[in-house]
């Protein structure tokens, strides 16, 4: 009988991280509590969410035209469509589509001749997104269950890849961007809002409990851009940055961190005051696949 190869520590950690993230966002799908960015940065009830306009840069008109549930469960750190050039008739892939807010907004831009594909690896989020699409009455959006590092899409099949505060949660970002490059059509583009960091301690980065808060898995901005370039993307740059105040970072960590040990680490990070806040921000990142 052939012995099974030993499980590598890196693979085991990746499995544990994905399990923790899936459980956290399954819980978020069935509640009105905050998600990736805390209530003050994107996760409160729709009628009490000026943050989505002020910080995440959704326009009031965009939000007014969406199902309330899609807005209520928006868990991102920006509006990736606000700095993209998505056009009518194009195909858009939304990585980590959640409850569907960005997929629904994209559906209006691409119109009936275009198509939007939402990708998520949390069944509860896909179910919620499908409900919101039905409420919105749109027919050009579909949701697929799958992992960002192994996408169930054909090669060169989409014009745009968008993502909102999700890739920071992926254990293997190189594989994610390799997949992004694969599914993009030649000349296709990327528009991403994501959390990046600078100089966080290895102790913080090693805590799986802090991955689900979008902190531990976030990497330095230059490393992020470098991984995109390694995958083959060109014209990679930061279009804008969203800095958070200390209260926002405090709320993010307090609401997302679950265990007492991780809470102690979070409080230690916050104990650094303004220095800690300066190490965490949202970057609006663009790039494209060569034609």
CSV table of C-alpha atoms in Angstrom, one decimal:
chain,number,residue,atom,x,y,z
A,1,UNK,CA,0.0,0.0,0.0
A,2,UNK,CA,1.5,3.3,-1.1
A,3,UNK,CA,1.9,5.8,1.8
A,4,UNK,CA,0.3,9.2,1.5
A,5,UNK,CA,2.8,12.1,1.2
A,6,UNK,CA,3.1,14.1,4.4
A,7,UNK,CA,0.9,17.2,4.7
A,8,UNK,CA,3.2,20.2,4.5
A,9,UNK,CA,3.0,22.7,7.3
A,10,UNK,CA,2.2,25.5,4.8
A,11,UNK,CA,-0.7,23.5,3.3
A,12,UNK,CA,-2.1,22.7,6.7
A,13,UNK,CA,-1.9,26.4,7.7
A,14,UNK,CA,-3.6,27.4,4.4
A,15,UNK,CA,-6.4,24.9,5.1
A,16,UNK,CA,-6.9,26.2,8.6
A,17,UNK,CA,-7.0,29.8,7.4
A,18,UNK,CA,-9.6,29.1,4.7
A,19,UNK,CA,-11.7,27.2,7.2
A,20,UNK,CA,-11.6,30.1,9.7
A,21,UNK,CA,-12.4,32.7,6.9
A,22,UNK,CA,-15.3,30.6,5.6
A,23,UNK,CA,-16.8,30.2,9.0
A,24,UNK,CA,-16.5,33.9,9.8
A,25,UNK,CA,-18.2,35.0,6.5
A,26,UNK,CA,-20.8,32.3,6.8
A,27,UNK,CA,-21.7,33.9,10.1
A,28,UNK,CA,-21.6,37.4,8.6
A,29,UNK,CA,-24.1,36.2,5.9
A,30,UNK,CA,-26.7,35.4,8.4
A,31,UNK,CA,-26.3,38.5,10.7
A,32,UNK,CA,-26.2,42.3,10.5
A,33,UNK,CA,-22.9,42.4,12.4
A,34,UNK,CA,-19.8,43.8,10.8
A,35,UNK,CA,-17.5,42.1,8.3
A,36,UNK,CA,-14.1,42.8,7.1
A,37,UNK,CA,-13.9,46.4,7.9
A,38,UNK,CA,-16.0,47.1,11.0
A,39,UNK,CA,-19.2,49.2,11.1
A,40,UNK,CA,-17.3,52.5,10.8
A,41,UNK,CA,-15.6,51.3,7.6
A,42,UNK,CA,-18.4,49.5,5.8
A,43,UNK,CA,-20.6,47.2,7.7
A,44,UNK,CA,-23.5,48.7,9.6
A,45,UNK,CA,-27.2,48.7,8.7
A,46,UNK,CA,-28.1,50.3,5.4
A,47,UNK,CA,-30.0,53.2,6.8
A,48,UNK,CA,-27.2,54.1,9.2
A,49,UNK,CA,-24.3,53.8,6.8
A,50,UNK,CA,-22.8,57.1,5.7
A,51,UNK,CA,-19.5,55.2,5.8
A,52,UNK,CA,-20.3,53.6,2.5
A,53,UNK,CA,-20.4,57.0,0.9
A,54,UNK,CA,-17.7,58.7,2.9
A,55,UNK,CA,-15.1,55.9,3.2
A,56,UNK,CA,-16.0,53.2,0.7
A,57,UNK,CA,-16.9,55.8,-2.0
A,58,UNK,CA,-20.3,54.4,-3.1
A,59,UNK,CA,-22.6,57.2,-4.3
A,60,UNK,CA,-25.9,57.7,-2.6
A,61,UNK,CA,-27.6,57.1,-6.0
A,62,UNK,CA,-25.8,53.7,-6.4
A,63,UNK,CA,-26.9,52.6,-2.9
A,64,UNK,CA,-30.5,53.8,-3.4
A,65,UNK,CA,-30.9,51.5,-6.4
A,66,UNK,CA,-29.8,48.3,-4.6
A,67,UNK,CA,-31.7,45.8,-2.4
A,68,UNK,CA,-31.3,46.8,1.2
A,69,UNK,CA,-29.9,43.4,2.2
A,70,UNK,CA,-27.0,43.8,-0.3
A,71,UNK,CA,-26.1,47.1,1.2
A,72,UNK,CA,-26.6,45.9,4.8
A,73,UNK,CA,-24.1,43.0,4.2
A,74,UNK,CA,-21.5,45.0,2.2
A,75,UNK,CA,-18.2,43.9,3.9
A,76,UNK,CA,-15.6,45.6,1.7
A,77,UNK,CA,-13.1,48.4,2.1
A,78,UNK,CA,-13.8,50.4,-1.0
A,79,UNK,CA,-15.7,50.6,-4.3
A,80,UNK,CA,-13.6,48.9,-7.0
A,81,UNK,CA,-16.0,50.1,-9.7
A,82,UNK,CA,-15.4,53.8,-8.8
A,83,UNK,CA,-11.9,53.8,-10.3
A,84,UNK,CA,-12.4,51.2,-13.1
A,85,UNK,CA,-13.3,51.7,-16.7
A,86,UNK,CA,-15.9,49.0,-17.0
A,87,UNK,CA,-18.0,49.5,-20.1
A,88,UNK,CA,-21.3,48.3,-21.5
A,89,UNK,CA,-21.2,44.8,-23.0
A,90,UNK,CA,-18.2,43.6,-21.0
A,91,UNK,CA,-17.7,40.5,-18.8
A,92,UNK,CA,-16.8,41.2,-15.2
A,93,UNK,CA,-15.6,38.8,-12.6
A,94,UNK,CA,-16.0,39.8,-8.9
A,95,UNK,CA,-13.7,37.8,-6.7
A,96,UNK,CA,-15.2,37.3,-3.3
A,97,UNK,CA,-18.6,38.7,-4.3
A,98,UNK,CA,-20.2,38.3,-0.9
A,99,UNK,CA,-23.8,39.5,-0.7
A,100,UNK,CA,-23.5,40.9,-4.2
A,101,UNK,CA,-23.2,44.7,-3.9
A,102,UNK,CA,-20.4,45.1,-6.5
A,103,UNK,CA,-21.8,42.5,-8.8
A,104,UNK,CA,-25.2,44.3,-8.9
A,105,UNK,CA,-23.5,47.6,-9.5
A,106,UNK,CA,-21.4,46.1,-12.3
A,107,UNK,CA,-24.5,44.6,-13.8
A,108,UNK,CA,-26.0,48.1,-14.4
A,109,UNK,CA,-22.8,49.2,-16.1
A,110,UNK,CA,-22.4,46.3,-18.5
A,111,UNK,CA,-26.1,46.2,-19.3
A,112,UNK,CA,-28.0,43.4,-21.0
A,113,UNK,CA,-25.3,42.7,-23.5
A,114,UNK,CA,-22.7,42.2,-20.7
A,115,UNK,CA,-22.3,39.7,-18.0
A,116,UNK,CA,-21.2,39.6,-14.3
A,117,UNK,CA,-19.8,36.5,-12.6
A,118,UNK,CA,-19.6,36.6,-8.8
A,119,UNK,CA,-17.1,34.1,-7.3
A,120,UNK,CA,-17.3,33.1,-3.6
A,121,UNK,CA,-16.2,30.1,-1.5
A,122,UNK,CA,-18.9,30.6,1.2
A,123,UNK,CA,-22.2,28.9,0.3
A,124,UNK,CA,-24.1,31.1,2.6
A,125,UNK,CA,-22.9,34.2,0.9
A,126,UNK,CA,-23.7,32.8,-2.5
A,127,UNK,CA,-27.3,32.0,-1.4
A,128,UNK,CA,-27.6,35.6,-0.1
A,129,UNK,CA,-26.3,37.1,-3.3
A,130,UNK,CA,-28.7,35.0,-5.4
A,131,UNK,CA,-31.5,36.3,-3.2
A,132,UNK,CA,-30.4,39.9,-3.8
A,133,UNK,CA,-30.1,39.4,-7.5
A,134,UNK,CA,-33.7,38.0,-7.6
A,135,UNK,CA,-34.8,41.1,-5.6
A,136,UNK,CA,-33.1,43.4,-8.0
A,137,UNK,CA,-34.7,41.6,-11.0
A,138,UNK,CA,-31.4,41.4,-13.0
A,139,UNK,CA,-30.7,38.6,-15.4
A,140,UNK,CA,-27.0,39.2,-16.3
A,141,UNK,CA,-25.4,38.1,-13.0
A,142,UNK,CA,-24.5,34.6,-12.0
A,143,UNK,CA,-22.7,33.3,-8.9
A,144,UNK,CA,-20.2,30.5,-8.8
A,145,UNK,CA,-18.9,28.5,-5.9
A,146,UNK,CA,-15.1,28.3,-5.9
A,147,UNK,CA,-11.8,29.4,-4.5
A,148,UNK,CA,-9.8,32.4,-5.8
A,149,UNK,CA,-6.7,30.3,-6.2
A,150,UNK,CA,-8.5,27.8,-8.4
A,151,UNK,CA,-11.2,29.6,-10.3
A,152,UNK,CA,-14.0,27.7,-12.1
A,153,UNK,CA,-13.6,29.9,-15.2
A,154,UNK,CA,-12.2,29.4,-18.7
A,155,UNK,CA,-9.0,30.9,-19.8
A,156,UNK,CA,-9.2,34.4,-21.3
A,157,UNK,CA,-12.9,34.7,-20.5
A,158,UNK,CA,-13.4,38.0,-18.7
A,159,UNK,CA,-12.7,41.7,-19.5
A,160,UNK,CA,-12.4,42.8,-15.9
A,161,UNK,CA,-11.5,41.4,-12.6
A,162,UNK,CA,-12.7,43.3,-9.6
A,163,UNK,CA,-12.4,42.5,-5.9
A,164,UNK,CA,-13.3,44.3,-2.7
A,165,UNK,CA,-11.3,43.5,0.5
A,166,UNK,CA,-10.9,39.8,-0.2
A,167,UNK,CA,-7.5,38.9,-1.6
A,168,UNK,CA,-5.9,39.9,1.7
A,169,UNK,CA,-7.7,36.8,3.1
A,170,UNK,CA,-6.1,34.4,0.6
A,171,UNK,CA,-3.2,32.4,2.0
A,172,UNK,CA,-1.5,32.1,-1.4
A,173,UNK,CA,-1.8,35.4,-3.2
A,174,UNK,CA,0.6,34.3,-5.9
A,175,UNK,CA,-1.8,31.6,-7.0
A,176,UNK,CA,-4.7,34.0,-6.9
A,177,UNK,CA,-3.0,36.5,-9.2
A,178,UNK,CA,-1.8,33.7,-11.5
A,179,UNK,CA,-5.5,32.7,-11.8
A,180,UNK,CA,-6.5,36.4,-12.4
A,181,UNK,CA,-4.0,36.5,-15.2
A,182,UNK,CA,-5.3,33.2,-16.7
A,183,UNK,CA,-9.0,34.2,-16.8
A,184,UNK,CA,-8.4,37.7,-18.1
A,185,UNK,CA,-8.7,38.3,-21.8
A,186,UNK,CA,-5.7,39.8,-23.5
A,187,UNK,CA,-5.9,43.5,-22.7
A,188,UNK,CA,-8.3,42.8,-19.8
A,189,UNK,CA,-8.0,44.9,-16.7
A,190,UNK,CA,-8.0,44.6,-12.9
A,191,UNK,CA,-9.6,47.0,-10.3
A,192,UNK,CA,-9.1,46.1,-6.7
A,193,UNK,CA,-9.8,47.6,-3.3
A,194,UNK,CA,-7.8,45.8,-0.6
A,195,UNK,CA,-6.2,46.2,2.8
A,196,UNK,CA,-2.5,46.5,2.8
A,197,UNK,CA,-0.1,47.0,5.7
A,198,UNK,CA,3.4,48.1,6.6
A,199,UNK,CA,5.6,46.7,9.2
A,200,UNK,CA,3.3,44.5,11.3
A,201,UNK,CA,5.0,42.1,13.6
A,202,UNK,CA,5.4,38.4,12.8
A,203,UNK,CA,3.4,37.6,15.9
A,204,UNK,CA,0.4,39.4,14.5
A,205,UNK,CA,0.8,37.9,11.0
A,206,UNK,CA,1.0,34.3,12.4
A,207,UNK,CA,-2.4,34.5,14.2
A,208,UNK,CA,-5.2,32.8,12.2
A,209,UNK,CA,-7.8,34.6,14.3
A,210,UNK,CA,-6.5,37.9,13.0
A,211,UNK,CA,-6.8,36.7,9.3
A,212,UNK,CA,-10.5,37.0,9.4
A,213,UNK,CA,-10.2,40.7,10.5
A,214,UNK,CA,-8.3,41.4,7.2
A,215,UNK,CA,-5.1,42.3,9.2
A,216,UNK,CA,-2.9,39.2,9.5
A,217,UNK,CA,-3.2,38.2,5.9
A,218,UNK,CA,-2.7,41.7,4.5
A,219,UNK,CA,0.8,42.2,3.1
A,220,UNK,CA,2.9,45.3,2.4
A,221,UNK,CA,1.8,47.4,-0.5
A,222,UNK,CA,4.9,47.0,-2.6
A,223,UNK,CA,4.9,43.2,-2.1
A,224,UNK,CA,1.3,43.2,-3.3
A,225,UNK,CA,2.1,45.1,-6.5
A,226,UNK,CA,5.2,42.9,-7.0
A,227,UNK,CA,3.1,39.7,-6.9
A,228,UNK,CA,0.7,41.2,-9.5
A,229,UNK,CA,3.7,42.0,-11.7
A,230,UNK,CA,5.2,38.5,-11.2
A,231,UNK,CA,1.9,37.0,-12.5
A,232,UNK,CA,2.3,38.9,-15.7
A,233,UNK,CA,0.1,42.0,-15.2
A,234,UNK,CA,1.4,45.3,-16.4
A,235,UNK,CA,0.7,49.0,-15.6
A,236,UNK,CA,0.2,47.9,-12.0
A,237,UNK,CA,-0.2,50.9,-9.7
A,238,UNK,CA,-2.0,52.4,-6.7
A,239,UNK,CA,-4.8,54.7,-8.0
A,240,UNK,CA,-5.7,55.9,-4.5
A,241,UNK,CA,-5.3,55.2,-0.8
A,242,UNK,CA,-7.9,55.3,2.0
A,243,UNK,CA,-6.4,55.9,5.4
A,244,UNK,CA,-8.3,55.0,8.5
A,245,UNK,CA,-8.4,56.9,11.8
A,246,UNK,CA,-7.7,55.2,15.1
A,247,UNK,CA,-11.3,54.8,16.0
A,248,UNK,CA,-12.0,52.9,12.8
A,249,UNK,CA,-9.1,50.5,13.3
A,250,UNK,CA,-10.1,50.0,16.9
A,251,UNK,CA,-13.6,49.1,15.9
A,252,UNK,CA,-12.4,46.8,13.1
A,253,UNK,CA,-10.3,44.8,15.5
A,254,UNK,CA,-12.7,44.8,18.5
A,255,UNK,CA,-15.6,43.5,16.3
A,256,UNK,CA,-13.7,40.9,14.3
A,257,UNK,CA,-11.3,39.4,16.7
A,258,UNK,CA,-12.8,36.4,18.5
A,259,UNK,CA,-10.4,34.8,20.9
A,260,UNK,CA,-8.9,36.3,24.1
A,261,UNK,CA,-5.4,35.7,22.9
A,262,UNK,CA,-6.0,37.5,19.6
A,263,UNK,CA,-7.8,40.3,21.5
A,264,UNK,CA,-4.6,40.8,23.5
A,265,UNK,CA,-2.6,41.0,20.4
A,266,UNK,CA,-5.0,43.4,18.8
A,267,UNK,CA,-4.9,45.7,21.9
A,268,UNK,CA,-1.1,45.5,21.8
A,269,UNK,CA,-1.2,46.7,18.2
A,270,UNK,CA,-3.6,49.5,19.0
A,271,UNK,CA,-1.4,50.5,22.0
A,272,UNK,CA,1.0,51.8,19.5
A,273,UNK,CA,-1.5,54.6,18.7
A,274,UNK,CA,-1.1,56.6,15.6
A,275,UNK,CA,1.9,54.5,14.5
A,276,UNK,CA,-0.3,51.4,14.4
A,277,UNK,CA,-3.0,53.2,12.4
A,278,UNK,CA,-0.4,54.3,9.8
A,279,UNK,CA,0.4,50.7,9.2
A,280,UNK,CA,-3.1,49.7,7.9
A,281,UNK,CA,-4.9,51.2,5.0
A,282,UNK,CA,-7.0,50.4,1.9
A,283,UNK,CA,-5.3,50.6,-1.5
A,284,UNK,CA,-7.1,51.1,-4.8
A,285,UNK,CA,-5.0,49.0,-7.2
A,286,UNK,CA,-5.2,48.7,-11.0
A,287,UNK,CA,-3.4,46.7,-13.6
A,288,UNK,CA,-4.0,44.9,-16.9
A,289,UNK,CA,-3.1,41.9,-18.9
A,290,UNK,CA,-1.0,42.7,-22.0
A,291,UNK,CA,-3.0,42.7,-25.2
